[in-house]
Amino acid sequence: MAPSAQPLPMSVSDEKYANVKWEELAFGFVRTDYMYVAKCNHGESFQEGKILPFADLQLNPCAAVLQYGQGLYEGLKAYRTEDGRILLFRPDQNGLRIQAGADRLYMPYPSVDQFVSAIKQVALANKKWIPPPGKGTLYIRPILFGSGPILGSFPIPETTFTAFACPVGRYHKDNSGLNLKIEDKFRRAFPSGTGGVKSITNYSPVWIPLAEAKKQGFSDILFLDAATGKNVEELFAANIFMLKGNVVSTPTIAGTILPGVTRNCVMELCRDFGYQVEERVIPLEDFLDADEAFCTGTASIVTSIASVTFKDKKTGFKTGEDTLAAKLYETLNDIQTGRVDDTKGWTVEIDRYHQG
């Protein structure tokens, strides 16, 4: 039986925290109270969805997402500030990115306004699950997928847009820096493929090398480009940066690399700090010669890379408090959590949801 719609709390300022051991919070699934669901039939536009009690979705076995992998997801966070405000970080950019992904996968999509509205509703409906300041964040996962049945022909009869939330701790617990394995066999993305969007099909094909790297004691894997196998691209779920002298470099966006929201912010902050910023093809030999390396993403924020290992040869990089990565993390986190004035206009404060 489908769950019934519940009225969204218009003010939840007096809600108590959920019964969670915040100090032990990991980055993983935690069942919360509410989710958002909207549907769109073929030839129509998405209408305003509903906040529903969190529950399993009913799905046709012949749904497009199950038969052909037609689906996208996003990831963003809600932050609780020291003075009790709730902030989102650039949710419009995630809305634009899911639209770009939907165009690539031939799907209808919600407007940016509806996307942001859904995120606000999910955050407020689950406000008691937003961790205390400094204890974590509320990770919000919007998903767009073909829910209607299809077998060998178009169009997709129905598309679903949903979003749920989980309180999470830090994605990488080790503050000393990541130790990466450079993957020399499997490739994450291919030219003219879907590497530049958050397609659900991008991730499980590289679980094998990720699992193997984890067994070997590595934190994550760094992928090389599929065309030549000579240039660095990105991690399993994060963009990559290198620093050499006063020049910060990151692989150019050319269809195989996800245009990360955090990536964009980091490039802007680096310019503010006086660094020269380049988007370019980065040969592996250039990367191995870097003074410092770090990765960025909604989950990882900014995380130093302590070392990379390529064919049993390990190369180390500078880590610690006196690094660009540490400065970027502190600056970005201060903005996201409201500890400093947001002169960039990146945060969105929410304390109640206004319909329309």
Coordinates of C-alpha atoms in Angstrom, one line a residue:
M1 CA 0.0 0.0 0.0
A2 CA 1.4 3.4 -1.0
P3 CA 2.1 5.8 1.8
S4 CA -0.3 8.8 2.2
A5 CA 0.9 12.3 1.9
Q6 CA 1.7 14.2 5.0
P7 CA 1.5 18.0 5.5
L8 CA 5.0 19.5 5.6
P9 CA 5.9 21.1 8.9
M10 CA 5.8 24.9 8.3
S11 CA 7.9 25.5 11.4
V12 CA 9.9 22.9 13.2
S13 CA 12.2 25.2 15.2
D14 CA 11.1 23.4 18.4
E15 CA 11.8 19.9 17.2
K16 CA 14.2 17.9 19.2
Y17 CA 17.1 16.0 17.6
A18 CA 16.6 12.5 16.4
N19 CA 17.9 9.7 18.7
V20 CA 21.3 9.4 17.0
K21 CA 24.8 9.0 18.5
W22 CA 26.2 11.9 16.6
E23 CA 29.8 11.3 17.7
E24 CA 29.7 7.9 16.0
L25 CA 28.0 9.0 12.8
A26 CA 29.5 7.5 9.7
F27 CA 28.8 8.2 6.0
G28 CA 26.1 5.7 5.2
F29 CA 22.4 5.1 5.0
V30 CA 20.3 6.1 8.0
R31 CA 16.5 5.8 7.7
T32 CA 14.8 9.2 8.3
D33 CA 11.2 10.2 8.4
Y34 CA 10.2 11.8 5.1
M35 CA 11.0 11.8 1.3
Y36 CA 9.8 13.7 -1.7
V37 CA 8.1 12.1 -4.7
A38 CA 6.9 13.7 -8.0
K39 CA 6.0 11.9 -11.2
C40 CA 5.8 12.9 -14.9
N41 CA 3.9 11.2 -17.7
H42 CA 5.2 11.2 -21.2
G43 CA 4.5 14.4 -23.0
E44 CA 3.7 16.3 -19.7
S45 CA 5.8 18.4 -17.3
F46 CA 6.6 17.7 -13.7
Q47 CA 4.1 19.1 -11.3
E48 CA 4.7 19.8 -7.6
G49 CA 5.4 16.6 -5.8
K50 CA 4.5 15.5 -2.3
I51 CA 6.3 14.9 1.0
L52 CA 5.6 11.3 2.0
P53 CA 6.6 9.1 4.9
F54 CA 9.8 7.4 4.0
A55 CA 9.0 4.0 2.5
D56 CA 10.0 1.6 -0.3
L57 CA 9.0 2.6 -3.8
Q58 CA 6.6 0.5 -5.9
L59 CA 8.3 -0.2 -9.2
N60 CA 7.3 -2.2 -12.3
P61 CA 9.8 -4.9 -13.1
C62 CA 9.9 -3.6 -16.6
A63 CA 10.7 0.0 -15.5
A64 CA 13.2 1.8 -17.7
V65 CA 15.6 2.2 -14.8
L66 CA 15.8 -1.6 -14.3
Q67 CA 15.8 -2.6 -18.0
Y68 CA 18.1 0.1 -19.4
G69 CA 19.7 1.9 -16.5
Q70 CA 17.9 5.2 -17.2
G71 CA 18.5 7.1 -14.1
L72 CA 20.5 10.0 -12.5
Y73 CA 21.3 11.1 -9.0
E74 CA 22.6 14.1 -7.3
G75 CA 24.1 14.7 -3.8
L76 CA 24.0 17.8 -1.7
K77 CA 23.9 18.7 2.0
A78 CA 22.0 20.7 4.6
Y79 CA 24.0 22.3 7.4
R80 CA 23.0 23.4 10.9
T81 CA 24.8 26.6 12.0
E82 CA 25.9 27.5 15.5
D83 CA 23.1 30.1 15.7
G84 CA 20.4 27.6 14.7
R85 CA 20.0 28.3 11.0
I86 CA 19.7 25.7 8.3
L87 CA 21.8 26.2 5.1
L88 CA 21.9 24.6 1.7
F89 CA 24.9 25.0 -0.5
R90 CA 24.3 26.0 -4.2
P91 CA 21.3 23.7 -4.7
D92 CA 20.5 25.5 -8.0
Q93 CA 23.8 24.1 -9.5
N94 CA 22.7 20.5 -8.7
G95 CA 19.4 21.3 -10.3
L96 CA 21.1 22.5 -13.5
R97 CA 23.4 19.5 -13.5
I98 CA 20.5 17.0 -13.2
Q99 CA 18.9 18.8 -16.2
A100 CA 22.0 18.4 -18.2
G101 CA 22.1 14.7 -17.3
A102 CA 18.4 14.3 -18.2
D103 CA 19.1 15.8 -21.6
R104 CA 21.9 13.2 -22.1
L105 CA 19.7 10.3 -21.0
Y106 CA 16.6 11.5 -23.0
M107 CA 14.5 12.2 -19.9
P108 CA 12.1 14.9 -18.8
Y109 CA 13.2 16.8 -15.7
P110 CA 11.9 19.2 -13.0
S111 CA 12.6 22.9 -13.3
V112 CA 15.5 24.3 -11.2
D113 CA 12.9 26.0 -9.0
Q114 CA 11.1 22.7 -8.4
F115 CA 14.3 20.9 -7.7
V116 CA 15.4 23.4 -5.1
S117 CA 11.9 23.4 -3.6
A118 CA 12.1 19.6 -3.2
I119 CA 15.4 19.9 -1.5
K120 CA 14.2 22.5 0.9
Q121 CA 11.1 20.4 1.7
V122 CA 13.1 17.3 2.4
A123 CA 15.6 19.2 4.6
L124 CA 12.8 20.8 6.7
A125 CA 10.7 17.7 7.0
N126 CA 13.7 15.9 8.3
K127 CA 15.1 18.8 10.3
K128 CA 15.6 16.8 13.5
W129 CA 18.0 14.5 11.6
I130 CA 20.3 17.4 10.7
P131 CA 23.3 16.9 13.0
P132 CA 24.4 19.5 15.6
P133 CA 27.0 21.9 14.4
G134 CA 30.3 20.2 13.9
K135 CA 28.8 16.6 14.2
G136 CA 27.9 16.1 10.6
T137 CA 25.5 17.1 7.9
L138 CA 22.2 16.0 6.3
Y139 CA 23.1 14.4 3.0
I140 CA 20.2 14.8 0.5
R141 CA 20.0 12.4 -2.5
P142 CA 17.7 13.4 -5.3
I143 CA 17.1 10.7 -8.0
L144 CA 15.5 11.0 -11.4
F145 CA 14.7 7.7 -13.1
G146 CA 12.5 6.0 -15.7
S147 CA 9.8 4.4 -13.6
G148 CA 7.4 3.4 -16.4
P149 CA 7.5 0.0 -18.1
I150 CA 9.4 -0.2 -21.4
L151 CA 10.6 -3.1 -23.5
G152 CA 12.5 -2.3 -26.6
S153 CA 10.7 0.9 -27.7
F154 CA 10.2 4.5 -26.8
P155 CA 8.8 6.7 -25.3
I156 CA 9.2 6.1 -21.6
P157 CA 5.6 6.3 -20.2
E158 CA 6.5 7.7 -16.7
T159 CA 9.5 9.4 -15.0
T160 CA 9.9 9.7 -11.2
F161 CA 11.8 12.4 -9.3
T162 CA 12.4 11.6 -5.7
A163 CA 14.7 12.8 -2.9
F164 CA 15.5 11.4 0.5
A165 CA 18.0 12.4 3.2
C166 CA 20.4 10.8 5.7
P167 CA 22.6 12.3 8.5
V168 CA 26.2 11.6 7.7
G169 CA 29.6 12.1 9.2
R170 CA 32.8 12.7 7.2
Y171 CA 33.2 10.7 4.0
H172 CA 36.9 10.2 4.7
K173 CA 37.7 9.7 8.4
D174 CA 41.5 9.8 8.0
N175 CA 42.7 13.4 8.2
S176 CA 46.2 12.4 7.3
G177 CA 45.4 12.2 3.6
L178 CA 44.3 9.6 1.1
N179 CA 46.4 6.9 -0.3
L180 CA 45.2 6.2 -3.8
K181 CA 45.8 3.4 -6.3
I182 CA 46.1 4.5 -9.9
E183 CA 43.9 2.1 -11.9
D184 CA 45.7 0.9 -15.0
K185 CA 43.2 -1.7 -16.3
F186 CA 39.6 -0.5 -15.8
R187 CA 38.3 2.8 -17.1
R188 CA 35.6 4.9 -15.5
A189 CA 34.4 6.9 -18.6
F190 CA 34.8 7.0 -22.3
P191 CA 34.6 9.8 -24.9
S192 CA 31.0 10.5 -26.0
G193 CA 29.8 8.4 -23.1
T194 CA 28.1 9.4 -19.8
G195 CA 31.1 10.3 -17.6
G196 CA 30.2 14.0 -17.7
V197 CA 26.8 13.4 -16.0
K198 CA 25.8 11.6 -12.8
S199 CA 24.3 8.6 -14.5
I200 CA 23.6 5.6 -12.2
T201 CA 25.4 3.5 -14.8
N202 CA 28.8 5.1 -14.2
Y203 CA 29.5 3.6 -10.8
S204 CA 28.8 -0.1 -10.4
P205 CA 31.1 -1.0 -13.4
V206 CA 34.1 0.2 -11.5
W207 CA 33.2 -1.5 -8.1
I208 CA 35.5 -4.4 -9.0
P209 CA 38.7 -2.3 -9.0
L210 CA 37.5 -0.2 -6.1
A211 CA 36.9 -3.3 -4.0
E212 CA 40.3 -4.7 -4.9
A213 CA 42.0 -1.4 -4.0
K214 CA 40.2 -1.4 -0.6
K215 CA 41.4 -4.9 0.0
Q216 CA 44.9 -3.8 -0.7
G217 CA 44.6 -1.0 1.9
F218 CA 44.1 2.0 -0.4
S219 CA 41.6 4.7 0.3
D220 CA 40.3 5.1 -3.2
I221 CA 41.3 4.8 -6.9
L222 CA 42.4 7.4 -9.4
F223 CA 41.3 6.6 -13.0
L224 CA 43.2 7.3 -16.2
D225 CA 41.6 8.4 -19.4
A226 CA 40.1 5.7 -21.7
A227 CA 41.5 7.1 -24.9
T228 CA 45.2 6.9 -24.1
G229 CA 45.6 5.5 -20.5
K230 CA 48.1 8.3 -19.9
N231 CA 46.2 11.1 -18.4
V232 CA 44.6 11.4 -14.9
E233 CA 40.8 12.0 -14.8
E234 CA 39.1 11.6 -11.4
L235 CA 38.4 9.3 -8.4
F236 CA 35.5 7.0 -8.0
A237 CA 33.3 9.9 -6.8
A238 CA 35.5 13.0 -6.6
N239 CA 37.4 15.5 -8.8
I240 CA 41.2 15.8 -8.7
F241 CA 43.5 18.8 -8.4
M242 CA 47.3 19.2 -8.3
L243 CA 49.5 22.1 -7.2
K244 CA 52.9 22.8 -8.7
G245 CA 54.5 26.0 -7.6
N246 CA 51.8 28.7 -7.8
V247 CA 49.7 26.8 -10.4
V248 CA 46.6 24.8 -9.6
S249 CA 45.6 22.3 -12.3
T250 CA 42.5 20.1 -12.7
P251 CA 41.5 18.0 -15.7
T252 CA 39.4 19.8 -18.2
I253 CA 35.7 19.0 -18.5
A254 CA 35.4 17.3 -21.9
G255 CA 32.5 14.8 -21.4
T256 CA 34.4 12.2 -19.4
I257 CA 34.7 14.1 -16.1
L258 CA 31.9 15.3 -13.9
P259 CA 31.5 19.1 -13.6
G260 CA 31.6 19.1 -9.8
V261 CA 29.9 21.9 -7.8
T262 CA 32.7 21.8 -5.2
R263 CA 35.2 21.7 -8.1
N264 CA 33.9 25.0 -9.4
C265 CA 34.0 26.6 -6.0
V266 CA 37.5 25.5 -5.3
M267 CA 38.8 26.9 -8.6
E268 CA 37.2 30.3 -7.7
L269 CA 38.7 30.2 -4.2
C270 CA 42.1 29.3 -5.6
R271 CA 42.0 32.4 -7.8
D272 CA 40.9 34.5 -4.8
F273 CA 44.0 33.2 -3.0
G274 CA 46.3 34.4 -5.8
Y275 CA 46.9 31.1 -7.5
Q276 CA 46.9 30.6 -11.3
V277 CA 44.2 28.0 -12.1
E278 CA 44.4 25.8 -15.2
E279 CA 41.9 23.4 -16.6
R280 CA 43.9 21.1 -18.8
V281 CA 44.8 17.6 -19.8
I282 CA 47.1 16.3 -17.0
P283 CA 49.5 13.6 -18.1
L284 CA 50.3 11.1 -15.3
E285 CA 53.9 12.1 -15.2
D286 CA 52.9 15.8 -14.5
F287 CA 50.6 14.7 -11.7
L288 CA 53.4 12.6 -10.1
D289 CA 55.6 15.7 -10.1
A290 CA 53.1 17.8 -8.1
D291 CA 53.9 19.4 -4.8
E292 CA 50.4 18.8 -3.5
A293 CA 47.3 16.9 -4.6
F294 CA 43.8 16.8 -3.4
C295 CA 40.3 15.8 -4.3
T296 CA 37.0 17.6 -4.1
G297 CA 33.3 16.7 -4.0
T298 CA 30.1 17.1 -2.0
A299 CA 30.9 14.1 0.2
S300 CA 34.7 14.7 0.5
I301 CA 34.6 18.5 0.4
V302 CA 38.4 19.0 0.0
T303 CA 40.6 16.1 1.0
S304 CA 44.4 15.9 0.8
I305 CA 46.0 13.1 -1.1
A306 CA 49.0 11.7 0.8
S307 CA 50.2 9.3 -1.9
V308 CA 49.4 7.6 -5.1
T309 CA 50.7 4.1 -6.2
F310 CA 51.1 3.2 -9.8
K311 CA 52.3 -0.3 -10.7
D312 CA 53.8 -0.7 -7.2
K313 CA 55.6 2.6 -7.3
K314 CA 54.5 5.0 -4.6
T315 CA 54.7 8.8 -4.9
G316 CA 54.0 11.0 -1.9
F317 CA 52.7 14.6 -1.7
K318 CA 52.6 17.3 0.9
T319 CA 49.9 17.1 3.6
G320 CA 49.1 18.8 6.9
E321 CA 47.8 22.1 8.1
D322 CA 50.1 24.2 6.0
T323 CA 48.7 23.1 2.7
L324 CA 46.4 24.6 0.1
A325 CA 43.9 21.7 0.6
A326 CA 43.7 22.5 4.3
K327 CA 43.1 26.2 3.6
L328 CA 40.4 25.4 1.0
Y329 CA 38.7 23.0 3.3
E330 CA 38.5 25.5 6.2
T331 CA 37.4 28.3 3.9
L332 CA 34.7 26.3 2.2
N333 CA 33.5 24.6 5.3
D334 CA 33.3 28.0 7.1
I335 CA 31.0 29.3 4.3
Q336 CA 28.9 26.1 4.2
T337 CA 28.3 26.1 8.0
G338 CA 27.7 29.8 8.4
R339 CA 30.8 30.6 10.5
V340 CA 31.7 33.4 8.1
D341 CA 29.7 35.8 6.0
D342 CA 28.9 34.3 2.6
T343 CA 30.2 37.0 0.3
K344 CA 29.9 34.6 -2.7
G345 CA 26.1 34.1 -2.4
W346 CA 26.6 30.3 -2.4
T347 CA 24.4 29.4 0.6
V348 CA 20.6 29.3 0.8
E349 CA 19.1 29.8 4.2
I350 CA 15.8 27.9 4.9
D351 CA 13.7 28.1 8.0
R352 CA 10.3 27.4 6.5
Y353 CA 8.9 26.4 3.1
H354 CA 6.6 28.7 1.2
Q355 CA 4.4 27.1 -1.4
G356 CA 4.5 28.8 -4.8

